[in-house]
CSV table of C-alpha atoms and ligand atoms in Angstrom, one decimal:
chain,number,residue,atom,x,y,z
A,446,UNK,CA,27.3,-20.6,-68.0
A,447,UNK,CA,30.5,-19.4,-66.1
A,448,UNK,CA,29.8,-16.3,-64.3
A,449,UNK,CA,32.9,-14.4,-65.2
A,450,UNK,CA,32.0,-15.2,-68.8
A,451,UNK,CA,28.7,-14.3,-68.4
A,452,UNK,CA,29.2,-10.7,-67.0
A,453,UNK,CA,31.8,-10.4,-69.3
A,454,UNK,CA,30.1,-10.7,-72.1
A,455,UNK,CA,27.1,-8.2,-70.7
A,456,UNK,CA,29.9,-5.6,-70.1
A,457,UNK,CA,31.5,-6.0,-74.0
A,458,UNK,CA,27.9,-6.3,-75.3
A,459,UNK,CA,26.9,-2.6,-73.1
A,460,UNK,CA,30.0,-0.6,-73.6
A,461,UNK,CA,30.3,-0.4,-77.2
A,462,UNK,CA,28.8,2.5,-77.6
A,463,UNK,CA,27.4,2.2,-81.1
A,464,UNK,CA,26.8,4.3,-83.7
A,465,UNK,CA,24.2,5.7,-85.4
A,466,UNK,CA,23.4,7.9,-82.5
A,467,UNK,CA,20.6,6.5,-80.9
A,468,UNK,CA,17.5,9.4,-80.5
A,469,UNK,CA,14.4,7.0,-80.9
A,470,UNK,CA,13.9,6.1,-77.1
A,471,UNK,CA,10.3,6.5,-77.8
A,472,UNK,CA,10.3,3.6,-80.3
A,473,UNK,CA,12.3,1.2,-77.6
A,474,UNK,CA,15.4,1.8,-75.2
A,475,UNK,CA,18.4,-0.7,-74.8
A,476,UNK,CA,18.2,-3.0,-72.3
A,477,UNK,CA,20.3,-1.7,-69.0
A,478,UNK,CA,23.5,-4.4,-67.8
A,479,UNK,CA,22.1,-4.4,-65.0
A,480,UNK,CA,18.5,-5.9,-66.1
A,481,UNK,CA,19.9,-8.0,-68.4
A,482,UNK,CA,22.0,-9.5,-65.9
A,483,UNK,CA,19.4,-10.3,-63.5
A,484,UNK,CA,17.7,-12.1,-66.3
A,485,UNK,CA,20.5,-13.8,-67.2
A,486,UNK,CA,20.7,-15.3,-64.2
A,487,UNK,CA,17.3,-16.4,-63.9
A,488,UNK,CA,17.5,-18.0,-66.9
A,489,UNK,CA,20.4,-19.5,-66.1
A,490,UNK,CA,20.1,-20.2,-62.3
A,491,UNK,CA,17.1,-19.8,-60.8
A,492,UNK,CA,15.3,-21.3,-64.0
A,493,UNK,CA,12.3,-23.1,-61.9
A,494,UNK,CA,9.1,-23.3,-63.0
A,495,UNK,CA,6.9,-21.1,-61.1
A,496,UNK,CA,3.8,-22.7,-61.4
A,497,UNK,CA,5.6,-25.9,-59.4
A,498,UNK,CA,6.5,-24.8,-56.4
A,499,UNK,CA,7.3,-28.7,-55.0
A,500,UNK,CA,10.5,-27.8,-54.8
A,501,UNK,CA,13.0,-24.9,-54.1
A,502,UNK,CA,13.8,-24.5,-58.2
A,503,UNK,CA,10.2,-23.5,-58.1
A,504,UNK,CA,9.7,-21.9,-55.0
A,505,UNK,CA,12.8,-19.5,-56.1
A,506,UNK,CA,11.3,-18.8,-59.7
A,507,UNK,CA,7.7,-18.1,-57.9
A,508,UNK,CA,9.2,-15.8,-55.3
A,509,UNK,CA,10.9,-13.9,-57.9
A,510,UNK,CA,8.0,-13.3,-59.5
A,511,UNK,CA,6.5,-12.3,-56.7
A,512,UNK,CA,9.4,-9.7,-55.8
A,513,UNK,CA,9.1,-8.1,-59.2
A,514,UNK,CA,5.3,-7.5,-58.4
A,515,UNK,CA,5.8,-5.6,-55.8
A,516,UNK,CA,8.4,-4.1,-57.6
A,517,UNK,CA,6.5,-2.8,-60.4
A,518,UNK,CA,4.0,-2.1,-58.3
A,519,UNK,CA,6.1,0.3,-56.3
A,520,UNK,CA,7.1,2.6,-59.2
A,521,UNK,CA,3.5,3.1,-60.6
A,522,UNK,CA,2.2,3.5,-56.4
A,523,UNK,CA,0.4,0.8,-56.7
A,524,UNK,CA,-0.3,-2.9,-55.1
A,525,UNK,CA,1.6,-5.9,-55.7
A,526,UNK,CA,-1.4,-8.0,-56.3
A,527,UNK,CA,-3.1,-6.0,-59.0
A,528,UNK,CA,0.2,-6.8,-61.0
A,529,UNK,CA,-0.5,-9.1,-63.9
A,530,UNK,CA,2.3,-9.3,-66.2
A,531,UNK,CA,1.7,-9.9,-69.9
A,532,UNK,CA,4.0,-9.3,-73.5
A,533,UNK,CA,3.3,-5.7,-73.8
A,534,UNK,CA,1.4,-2.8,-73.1
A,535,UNK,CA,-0.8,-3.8,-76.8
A,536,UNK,CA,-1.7,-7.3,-75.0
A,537,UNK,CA,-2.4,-5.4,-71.4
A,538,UNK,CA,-4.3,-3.0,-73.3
A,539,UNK,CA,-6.1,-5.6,-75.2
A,540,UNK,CA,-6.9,-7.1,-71.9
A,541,UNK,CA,-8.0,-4.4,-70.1
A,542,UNK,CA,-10.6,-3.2,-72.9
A,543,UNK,CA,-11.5,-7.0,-73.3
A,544,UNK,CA,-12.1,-7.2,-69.5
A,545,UNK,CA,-13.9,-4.4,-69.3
A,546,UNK,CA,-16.4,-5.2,-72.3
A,547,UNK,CA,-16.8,-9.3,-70.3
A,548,UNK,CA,-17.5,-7.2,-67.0
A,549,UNK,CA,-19.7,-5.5,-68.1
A,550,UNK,CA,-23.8,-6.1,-69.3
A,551,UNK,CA,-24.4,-4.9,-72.9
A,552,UNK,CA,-22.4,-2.5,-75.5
A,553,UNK,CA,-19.7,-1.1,-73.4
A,554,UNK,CA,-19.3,2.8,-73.8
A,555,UNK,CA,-15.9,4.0,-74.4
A,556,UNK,CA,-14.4,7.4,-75.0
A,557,UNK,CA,-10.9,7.6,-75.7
A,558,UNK,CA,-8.4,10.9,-76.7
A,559,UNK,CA,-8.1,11.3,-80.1
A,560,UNK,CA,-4.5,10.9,-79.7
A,561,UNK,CA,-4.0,7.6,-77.8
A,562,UNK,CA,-1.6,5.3,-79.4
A,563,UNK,CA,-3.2,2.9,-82.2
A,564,UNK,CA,-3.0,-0.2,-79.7
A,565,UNK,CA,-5.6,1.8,-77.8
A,566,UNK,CA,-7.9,3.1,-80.7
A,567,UNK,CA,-7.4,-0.2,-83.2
A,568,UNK,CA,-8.5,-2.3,-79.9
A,569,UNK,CA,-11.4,0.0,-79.1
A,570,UNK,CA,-12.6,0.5,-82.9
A,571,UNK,CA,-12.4,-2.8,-83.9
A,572,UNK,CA,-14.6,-4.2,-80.8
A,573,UNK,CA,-17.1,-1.5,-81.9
A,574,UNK,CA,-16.8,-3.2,-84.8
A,575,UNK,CA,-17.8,-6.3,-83.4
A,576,UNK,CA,-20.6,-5.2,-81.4
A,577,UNK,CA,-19.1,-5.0,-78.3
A,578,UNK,CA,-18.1,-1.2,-77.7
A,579,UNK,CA,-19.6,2.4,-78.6
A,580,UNK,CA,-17.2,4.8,-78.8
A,581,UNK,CA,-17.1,8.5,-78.2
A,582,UNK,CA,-13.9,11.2,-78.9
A,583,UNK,CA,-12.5,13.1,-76.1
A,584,UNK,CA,-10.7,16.6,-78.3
A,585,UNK,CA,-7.1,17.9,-77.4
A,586,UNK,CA,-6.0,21.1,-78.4
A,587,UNK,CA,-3.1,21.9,-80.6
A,588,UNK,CA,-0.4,21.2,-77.8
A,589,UNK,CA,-2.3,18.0,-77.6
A,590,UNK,CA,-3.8,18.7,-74.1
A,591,UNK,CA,-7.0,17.2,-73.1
A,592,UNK,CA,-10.3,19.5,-74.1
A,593,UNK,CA,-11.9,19.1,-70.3
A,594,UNK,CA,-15.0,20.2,-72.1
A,595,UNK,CA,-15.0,17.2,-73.8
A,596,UNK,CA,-14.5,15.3,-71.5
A,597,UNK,CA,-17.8,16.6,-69.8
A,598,UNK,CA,-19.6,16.0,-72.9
A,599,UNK,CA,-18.3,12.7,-73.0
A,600,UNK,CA,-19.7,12.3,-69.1
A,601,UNK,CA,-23.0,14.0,-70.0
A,602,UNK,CA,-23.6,11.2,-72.3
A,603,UNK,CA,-22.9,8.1,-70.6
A,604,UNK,CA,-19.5,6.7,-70.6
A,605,UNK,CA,-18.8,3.4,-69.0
A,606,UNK,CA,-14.5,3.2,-69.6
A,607,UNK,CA,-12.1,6.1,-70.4
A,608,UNK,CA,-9.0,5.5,-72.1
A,609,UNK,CA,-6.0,8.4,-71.8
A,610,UNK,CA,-2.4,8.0,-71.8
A,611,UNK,CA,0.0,9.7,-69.5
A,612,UNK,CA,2.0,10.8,-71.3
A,613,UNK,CA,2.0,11.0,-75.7
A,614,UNK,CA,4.5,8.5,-77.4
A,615,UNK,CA,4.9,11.6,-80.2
A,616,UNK,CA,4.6,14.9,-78.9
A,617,UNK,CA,5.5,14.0,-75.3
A,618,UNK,CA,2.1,15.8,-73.5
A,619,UNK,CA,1.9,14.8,-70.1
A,620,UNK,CA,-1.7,14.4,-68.6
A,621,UNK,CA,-3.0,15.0,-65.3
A,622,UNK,CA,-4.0,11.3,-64.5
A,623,UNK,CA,-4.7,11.8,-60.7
A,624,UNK,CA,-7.3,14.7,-61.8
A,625,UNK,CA,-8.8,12.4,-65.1
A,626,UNK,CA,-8.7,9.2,-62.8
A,627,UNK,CA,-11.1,11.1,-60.1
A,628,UNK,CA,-13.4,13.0,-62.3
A,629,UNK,CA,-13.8,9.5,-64.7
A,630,UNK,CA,-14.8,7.8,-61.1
A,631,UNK,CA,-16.8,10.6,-59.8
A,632,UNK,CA,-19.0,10.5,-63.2
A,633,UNK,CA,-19.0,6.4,-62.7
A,634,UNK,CA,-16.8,5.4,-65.3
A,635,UNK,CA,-13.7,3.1,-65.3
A,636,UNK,CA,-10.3,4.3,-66.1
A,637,UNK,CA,-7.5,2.9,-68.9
A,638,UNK,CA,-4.7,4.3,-68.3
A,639,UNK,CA,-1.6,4.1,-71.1
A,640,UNK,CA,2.1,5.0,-69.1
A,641,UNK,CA,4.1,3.3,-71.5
A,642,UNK,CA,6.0,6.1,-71.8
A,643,UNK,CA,5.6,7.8,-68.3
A,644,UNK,CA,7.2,5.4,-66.0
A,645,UNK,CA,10.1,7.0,-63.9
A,646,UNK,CA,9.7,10.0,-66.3
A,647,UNK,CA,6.7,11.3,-64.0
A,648,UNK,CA,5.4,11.2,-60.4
A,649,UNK,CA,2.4,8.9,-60.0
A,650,UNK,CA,0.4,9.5,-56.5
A,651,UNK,CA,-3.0,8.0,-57.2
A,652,UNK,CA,-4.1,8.5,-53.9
A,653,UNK,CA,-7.3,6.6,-53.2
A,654,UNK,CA,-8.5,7.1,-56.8
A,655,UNK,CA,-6.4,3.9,-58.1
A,656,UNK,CA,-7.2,3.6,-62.0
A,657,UNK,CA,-8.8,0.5,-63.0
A,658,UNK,CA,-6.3,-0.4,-65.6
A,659,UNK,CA,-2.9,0.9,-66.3
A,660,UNK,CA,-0.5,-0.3,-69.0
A,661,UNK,CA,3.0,-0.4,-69.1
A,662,UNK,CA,6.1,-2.4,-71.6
A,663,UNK,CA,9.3,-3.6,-70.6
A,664,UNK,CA,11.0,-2.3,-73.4
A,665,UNK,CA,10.1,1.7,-72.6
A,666,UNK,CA,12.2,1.1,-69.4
A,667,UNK,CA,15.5,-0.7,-70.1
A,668,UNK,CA,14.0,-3.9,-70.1
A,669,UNK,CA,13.4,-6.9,-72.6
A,670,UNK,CA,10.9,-6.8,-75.2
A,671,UNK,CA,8.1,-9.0,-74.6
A,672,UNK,CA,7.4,-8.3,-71.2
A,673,UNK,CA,5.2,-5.8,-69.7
A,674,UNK,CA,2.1,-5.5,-67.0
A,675,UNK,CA,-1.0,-4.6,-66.5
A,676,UNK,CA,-2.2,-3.2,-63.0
A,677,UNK,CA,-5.8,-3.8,-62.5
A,678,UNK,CA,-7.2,-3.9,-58.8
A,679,UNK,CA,-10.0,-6.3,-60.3
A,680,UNK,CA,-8.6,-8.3,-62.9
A,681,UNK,CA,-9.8,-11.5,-63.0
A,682,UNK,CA,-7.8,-13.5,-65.1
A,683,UNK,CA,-10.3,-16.4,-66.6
A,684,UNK,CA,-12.8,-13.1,-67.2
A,685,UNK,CA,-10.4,-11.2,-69.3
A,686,UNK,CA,-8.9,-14.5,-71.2
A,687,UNK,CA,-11.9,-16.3,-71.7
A,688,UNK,CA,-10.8,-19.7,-73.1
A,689,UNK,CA,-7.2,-19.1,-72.7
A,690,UNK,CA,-7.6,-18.1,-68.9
A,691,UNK,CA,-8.8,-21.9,-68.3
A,692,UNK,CA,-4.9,-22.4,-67.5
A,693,UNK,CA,-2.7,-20.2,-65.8
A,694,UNK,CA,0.6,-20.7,-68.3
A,695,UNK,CA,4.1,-21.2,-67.4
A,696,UNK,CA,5.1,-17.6,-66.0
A,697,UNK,CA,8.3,-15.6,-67.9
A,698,UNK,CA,10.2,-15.3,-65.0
A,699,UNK,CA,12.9,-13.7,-66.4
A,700,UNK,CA,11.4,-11.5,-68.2
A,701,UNK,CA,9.0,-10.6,-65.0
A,702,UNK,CA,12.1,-10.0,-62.9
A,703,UNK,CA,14.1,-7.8,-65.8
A,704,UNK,CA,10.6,-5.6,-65.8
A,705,UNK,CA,10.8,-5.5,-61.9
A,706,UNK,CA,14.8,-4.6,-61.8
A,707,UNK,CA,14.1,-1.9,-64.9
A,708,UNK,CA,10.9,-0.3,-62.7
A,709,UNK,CA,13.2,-0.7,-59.5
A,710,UNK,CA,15.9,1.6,-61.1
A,711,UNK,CA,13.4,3.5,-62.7
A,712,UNK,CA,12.0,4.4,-59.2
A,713,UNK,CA,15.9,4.9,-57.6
A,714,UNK,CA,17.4,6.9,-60.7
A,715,UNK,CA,14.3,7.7,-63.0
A,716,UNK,CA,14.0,11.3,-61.5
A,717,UNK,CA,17.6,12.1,-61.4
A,718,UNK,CA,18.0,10.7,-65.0
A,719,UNK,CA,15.2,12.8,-66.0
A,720,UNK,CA,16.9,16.4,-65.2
A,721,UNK,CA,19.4,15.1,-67.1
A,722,UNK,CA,17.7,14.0,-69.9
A,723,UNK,CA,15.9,17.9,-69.5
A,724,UNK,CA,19.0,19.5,-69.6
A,725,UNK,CA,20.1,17.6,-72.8
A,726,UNK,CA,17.2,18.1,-74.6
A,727,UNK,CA,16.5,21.9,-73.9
A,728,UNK,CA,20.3,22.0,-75.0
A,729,UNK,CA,19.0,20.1,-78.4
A,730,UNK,CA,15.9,22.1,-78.4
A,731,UNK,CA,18.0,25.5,-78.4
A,732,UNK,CA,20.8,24.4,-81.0
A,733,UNK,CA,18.1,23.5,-83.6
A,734,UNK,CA,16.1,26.5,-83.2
A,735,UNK,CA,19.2,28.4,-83.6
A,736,UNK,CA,20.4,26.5,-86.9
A,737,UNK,CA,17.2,25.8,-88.5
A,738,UNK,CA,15.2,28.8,-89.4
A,739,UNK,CA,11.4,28.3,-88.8
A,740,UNK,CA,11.6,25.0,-87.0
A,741,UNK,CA,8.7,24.5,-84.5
A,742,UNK,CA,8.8,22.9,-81.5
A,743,UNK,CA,5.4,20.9,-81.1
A,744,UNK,CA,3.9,19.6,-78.1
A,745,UNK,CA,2.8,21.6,-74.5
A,746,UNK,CA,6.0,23.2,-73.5
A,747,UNK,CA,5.1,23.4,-69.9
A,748,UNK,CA,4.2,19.8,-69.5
A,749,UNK,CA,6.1,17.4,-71.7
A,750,UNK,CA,8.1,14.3,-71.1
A,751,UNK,CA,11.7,15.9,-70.5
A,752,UNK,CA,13.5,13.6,-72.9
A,753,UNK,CA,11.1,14.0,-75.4
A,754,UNK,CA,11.4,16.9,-78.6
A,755,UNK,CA,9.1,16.7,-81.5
A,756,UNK,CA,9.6,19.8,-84.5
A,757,UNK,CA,8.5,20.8,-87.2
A,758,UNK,CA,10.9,21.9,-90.4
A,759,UNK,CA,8.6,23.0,-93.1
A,760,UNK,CA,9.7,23.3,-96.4
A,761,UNK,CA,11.8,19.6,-95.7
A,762,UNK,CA,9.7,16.1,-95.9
A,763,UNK,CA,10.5,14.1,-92.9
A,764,UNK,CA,10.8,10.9,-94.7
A,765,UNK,CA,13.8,12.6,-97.0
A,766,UNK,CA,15.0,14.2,-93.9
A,767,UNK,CA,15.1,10.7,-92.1
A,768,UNK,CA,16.7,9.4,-95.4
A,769,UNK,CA,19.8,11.7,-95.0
A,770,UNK,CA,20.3,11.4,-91.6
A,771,UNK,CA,19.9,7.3,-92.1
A,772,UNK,CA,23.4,5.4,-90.7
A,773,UNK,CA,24.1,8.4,-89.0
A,774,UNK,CA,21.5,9.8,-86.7
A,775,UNK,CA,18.1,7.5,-85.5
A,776,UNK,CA,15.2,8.9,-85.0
A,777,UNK,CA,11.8,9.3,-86.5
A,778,UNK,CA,8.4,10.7,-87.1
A,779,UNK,CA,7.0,9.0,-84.5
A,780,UNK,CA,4.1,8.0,-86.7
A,781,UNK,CA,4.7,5.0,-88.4
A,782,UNK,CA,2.6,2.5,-88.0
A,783,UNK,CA,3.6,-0.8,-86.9
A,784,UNK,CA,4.2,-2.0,-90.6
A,785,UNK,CA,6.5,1.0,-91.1
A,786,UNK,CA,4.6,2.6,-93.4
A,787,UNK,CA,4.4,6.4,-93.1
A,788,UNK,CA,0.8,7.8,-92.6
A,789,UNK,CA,0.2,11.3,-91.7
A,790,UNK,CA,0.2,11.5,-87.7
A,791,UNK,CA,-3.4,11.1,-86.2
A,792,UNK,CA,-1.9,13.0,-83.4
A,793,UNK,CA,-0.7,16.4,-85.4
A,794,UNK,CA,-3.9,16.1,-87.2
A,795,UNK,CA,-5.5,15.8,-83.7
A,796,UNK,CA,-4.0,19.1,-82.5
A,797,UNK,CA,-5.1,20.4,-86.0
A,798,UNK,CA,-1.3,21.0,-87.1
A,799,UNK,CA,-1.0,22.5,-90.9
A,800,UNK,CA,0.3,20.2,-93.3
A,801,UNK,CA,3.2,21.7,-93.8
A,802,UNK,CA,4.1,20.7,-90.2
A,803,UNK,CA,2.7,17.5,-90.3
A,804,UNK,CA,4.4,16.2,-93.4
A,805,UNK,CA,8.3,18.0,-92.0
A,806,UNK,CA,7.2,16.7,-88.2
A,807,UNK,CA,9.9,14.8,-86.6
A,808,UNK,CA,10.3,13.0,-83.1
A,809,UNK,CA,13.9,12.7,-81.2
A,810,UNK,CA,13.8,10.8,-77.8
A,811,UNK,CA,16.8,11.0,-75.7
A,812,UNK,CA,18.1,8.2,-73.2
A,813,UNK,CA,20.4,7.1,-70.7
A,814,UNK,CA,23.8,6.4,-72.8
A,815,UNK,CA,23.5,9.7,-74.8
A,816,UNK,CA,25.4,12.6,-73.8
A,817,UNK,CA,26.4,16.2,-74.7
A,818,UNK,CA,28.3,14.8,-77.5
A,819,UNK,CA,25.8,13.2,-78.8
A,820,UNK,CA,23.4,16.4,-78.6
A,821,UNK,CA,25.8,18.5,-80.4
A,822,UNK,CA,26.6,16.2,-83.2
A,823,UNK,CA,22.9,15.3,-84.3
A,824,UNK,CA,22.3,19.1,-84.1
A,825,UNK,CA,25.0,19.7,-86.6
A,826,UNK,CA,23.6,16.4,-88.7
A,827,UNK,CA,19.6,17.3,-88.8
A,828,UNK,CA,20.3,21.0,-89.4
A,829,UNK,CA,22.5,20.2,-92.3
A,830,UNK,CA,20.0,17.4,-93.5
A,831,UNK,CA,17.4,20.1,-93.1
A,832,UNK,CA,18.7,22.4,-94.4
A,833,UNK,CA,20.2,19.9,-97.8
A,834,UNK,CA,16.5,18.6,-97.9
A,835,UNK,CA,15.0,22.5,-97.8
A,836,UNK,CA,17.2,23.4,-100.9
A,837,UNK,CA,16.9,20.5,-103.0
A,838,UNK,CA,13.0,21.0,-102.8
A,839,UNK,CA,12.8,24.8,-103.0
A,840,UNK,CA,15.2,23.8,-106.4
A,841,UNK,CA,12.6,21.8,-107.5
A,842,UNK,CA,9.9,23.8,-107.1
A,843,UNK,CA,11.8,26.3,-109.8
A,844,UNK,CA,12.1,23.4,-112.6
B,501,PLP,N1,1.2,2.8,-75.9
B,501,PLP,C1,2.1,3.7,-76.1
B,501,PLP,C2,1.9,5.1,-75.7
B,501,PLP,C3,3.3,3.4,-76.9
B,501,PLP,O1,4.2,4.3,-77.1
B,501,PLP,C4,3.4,2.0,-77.3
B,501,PLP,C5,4.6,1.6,-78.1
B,501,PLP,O2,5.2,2.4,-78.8
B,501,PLP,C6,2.5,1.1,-77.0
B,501,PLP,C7,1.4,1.5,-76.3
B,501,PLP,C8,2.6,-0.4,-77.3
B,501,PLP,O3,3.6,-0.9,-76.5
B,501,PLP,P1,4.2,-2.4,-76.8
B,501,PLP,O4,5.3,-2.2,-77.8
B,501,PLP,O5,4.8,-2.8,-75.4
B,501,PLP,O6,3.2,-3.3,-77.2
C-alpha cells in the first residue's frame, strides 16, 4: 500500500468524530492513529514471520515483537520476558488459572472477589466443576472494596491462588494490589491479577512482590481487539497449553506491536489523560446530580478509576433508559453478559445494592476523543431520558 494513501486513510478514518457519543470505554476504546498505524505497517512492511528468523523479513518481525515486550512490560513495571501475548485478557486469564491448576499437585484452592469479572469467576467455577479447583469467596463492601477480613479467612483456610482485579470493569473500585500481592505471598499463595481496566489509569510499583499472573487486553488501551498479554514470571508455555503448547504458533506481530505502541502511550500520556478524564467526569458526575433528583453515585469515591461513573436513578429501568438514549448517547449497565442479555449485576448484588438501584444502575466510561461538549450534552440527554423514563413508570403505576 502507498504510504500517503495509507496515512490518509487512518487520518479520514480517526477524525470523523462520530456520533452517538461514545461513553462505554469500559466495554472497548477506539483504536488510537497512532497504534493503528504502526500495525499497519507491520502488516504491510515488516510482515516476516517471527518464528523464521533466516532472514531479515523475520529477524525484523521477531525484534518487534521483542520491542513490544519490553514495552508492555514497562507500563505494568514489569520484565520483558514474563510477557506472553495471547487474544485477550479471557484467554490470559484462562491460562493463568489453567497453569496454575497443571503446576500444581491436587485440587487447586482458589479464592476470588465476589466481584471479579465473569472471565475470572466462569474460568474458576467451571474448573471446580471439573475437579480441578476449590473455590472460596473473598466479601467487598457496598463501595465494592475488598473485606481484608476475608481475606484472612480465606488465608486461615488454605488458599493456594488468589484472583482480584485492579481495578472493577463496573463500579470502577481501585484495589491496593501491591498490599494484596504481598500479603497473598506472605500467606503462600499465588497471585491473578485482572488490570484490564487499570493500565495507564493507575501507578503499578510492584516492588519485589511481582504477582504471578497479571492480565491485560488490547482493546482497554487503544489497541486492536484480539491481542492482549499475560505477565507471568513462571509461565511455561507447553505447561499452561498442554497439547496446543507442543508448537509455538506463528506470532501476531502486528497485533503484539499495536499492544506495545498502545502501553507505550499509555505509559507517556496515561497519567496526564487521566486528570483529564477526572476533571470531565467529576464535571458529569456534578451536572447529573444536579438534574436528576435522587441519582446515586455508586462505587468508592476516594478510589475509583477517574474516567469511570456508575449511578443509580431509581424509579427509571436502565434497559428503558438505555432504550431512549439509543442513537444518541452509548453507554450501558455494565452488566451484560457477553450474550447481551441483561442479568442483574453480580457486582451491585455483591456490594448488597437495593434493587431499586440495581435494576436503574447505569455505567458511563469516558475516553480520549470526548470533551466538554460531549459531557454537557449526554447530561442534558440521560437527565431528560431519566427523567421521560421516571414519569412514564410513576404513570403506570396509577393505571
Ligand atoms: N476483565 C475485565 C475486568 C474486563 O473488563 C474484561 C472485558 O470487559 C475482561 C476481563 C475480558 O477482556 P477481553 O475482552 O480482552 O477478553
Amino acid at each position: 500500500m502507498n504510504e500517503h494513501v495509507a496515512s490518509r486513510n487512518v487520518t479520514q478514518m480517526t477524525m470523523t468524530k462520530s456520533r452517538p457519543i461514545y461513553l462505554d470505554h469500559h466495554a472497548s476504546t477506539p483504536v488510537d492513529p497512532r497504534v493503528l498505524q504502526v500495525a499497519i505497517e507491520m502488516m504491510v512492511e515488516d510482515f516476516g514471520n517471527a518464528n523464521g528468523v533466516e532472514n531479515i523479513h523475520g529477524e525484523r518481525a521477531a525484534l518487534a515483537v521483542s520491542s513490544a515486550k519490553e514495552l508492555v512490560a514497562s507500563v505494568l513495571a514489569a520484565e520483558p520476558d514474563d510477557v506472553h501475548f495471547t487474544s485477550g485478557s479471557t484467554e490470559a486469564i484462562q491460562l493463568a488459572v489453567g497453569h496454575a491448576i497443571a503446576t500444581h499437585p491436587g485440587p487447586l484452592r482458589v479464592a476470588m472477589s465476589r466481584v471479579e469479572h465473569k472471565a475470572v469467576i466462569d474460568t474458576v467455577l467451571r474448573a471446580e466443576r471439573m475437579g480441578m479447583v476449590e473455590s472460596s469467596w473473598i466479601d467487598v463492601d457496598d463501595k465494592a472494596r475488598l473485606d481484608w477480613s476475608s481475606l484472612e479467612r480465606v488465608f486461615s483456610q488454605g488458599v493456594d491462588l488468589v484472583c482480584v482485579m485492579a481495578a472493577n470493569n463496573e463500579v470502577g473500585t481501585t484495589y491496593p494490589v501491591q498490599r494484596i500481592t504481598s500479603a497473598c505471598h506472605a500467606h503462600g499463595a499465588a497471585v491473578l491479577i485482572d488490570a484490564t481496566q487499570a493500565v495507564g489509569r493507575m501507578a503499578f510499583e510492584f516492588g519485589d512482590e511481582v504477582p504471578d499472573y497479571v492480565a491485560l487486553s488490547g482493546h482497554k488501551v487503544y489497541g486492536p481487539k484480539g491481542i492482549g498479554a499475560l505477565l507471568a514470571p513462571k509461565f511455561d508455555r507447553s505447561v499452561a497449553f498442554g497439547l496446543q503448547g507442543a508448537h509455538s504458533p506463528t506470532p501476531n506481530v502486528s497485533g503484539a506491536v499495536a499492544m506495545g505502541r498502545a502501553c507505550e502511550i499509555m505509559e507517556l500520556e496515561g497519567a496526564q489523560e487521566s486528570a483529564r478524564l477526572e476533571r470531565l467526569r467529576d464535571h458529569l458526575q456534578e451536572r447529573l446530580l444536579a438534574l436528576v433528583p435522587g441519582l446515586v453515585v455508586n462505587g468508592d469515591l476516594a478510589n475509583r478509576l477517574p474516567h469511570n461513573l456508575h449511578v443509580s436513578i431509581p424509579g427509571a429501568p436502565n434497559d428503558v433508559v438505555l432504550a431512549r438514549l439509543r442513537g444518541n448517547v452509548s453507554i450501558s449497565t455494565g452488566s451484560a453478559c457477553n450474550t447481551g442479555a441483561q442479568e442483574p449485576s453480580h457486582v451491585l448484588r455483591a456490594m448488597g445494592l437495593p434493587d431499586a438501584q440495581l435494576e436503574s444502575c447505569l455505567r458511563i466510561g469516558l475516553g480520549r476523543n470526548n470533551d466538554i461538549n460531549d459531557v454537557e450534552t449526554a447530561a442534558t440527554l440521560i437527565a431528560n431520558a431519566a427523567s421521560d423514563v421516571r414519569a412514564s413508570f410513576s404513570g403506570a403505576d396509577h393505571v
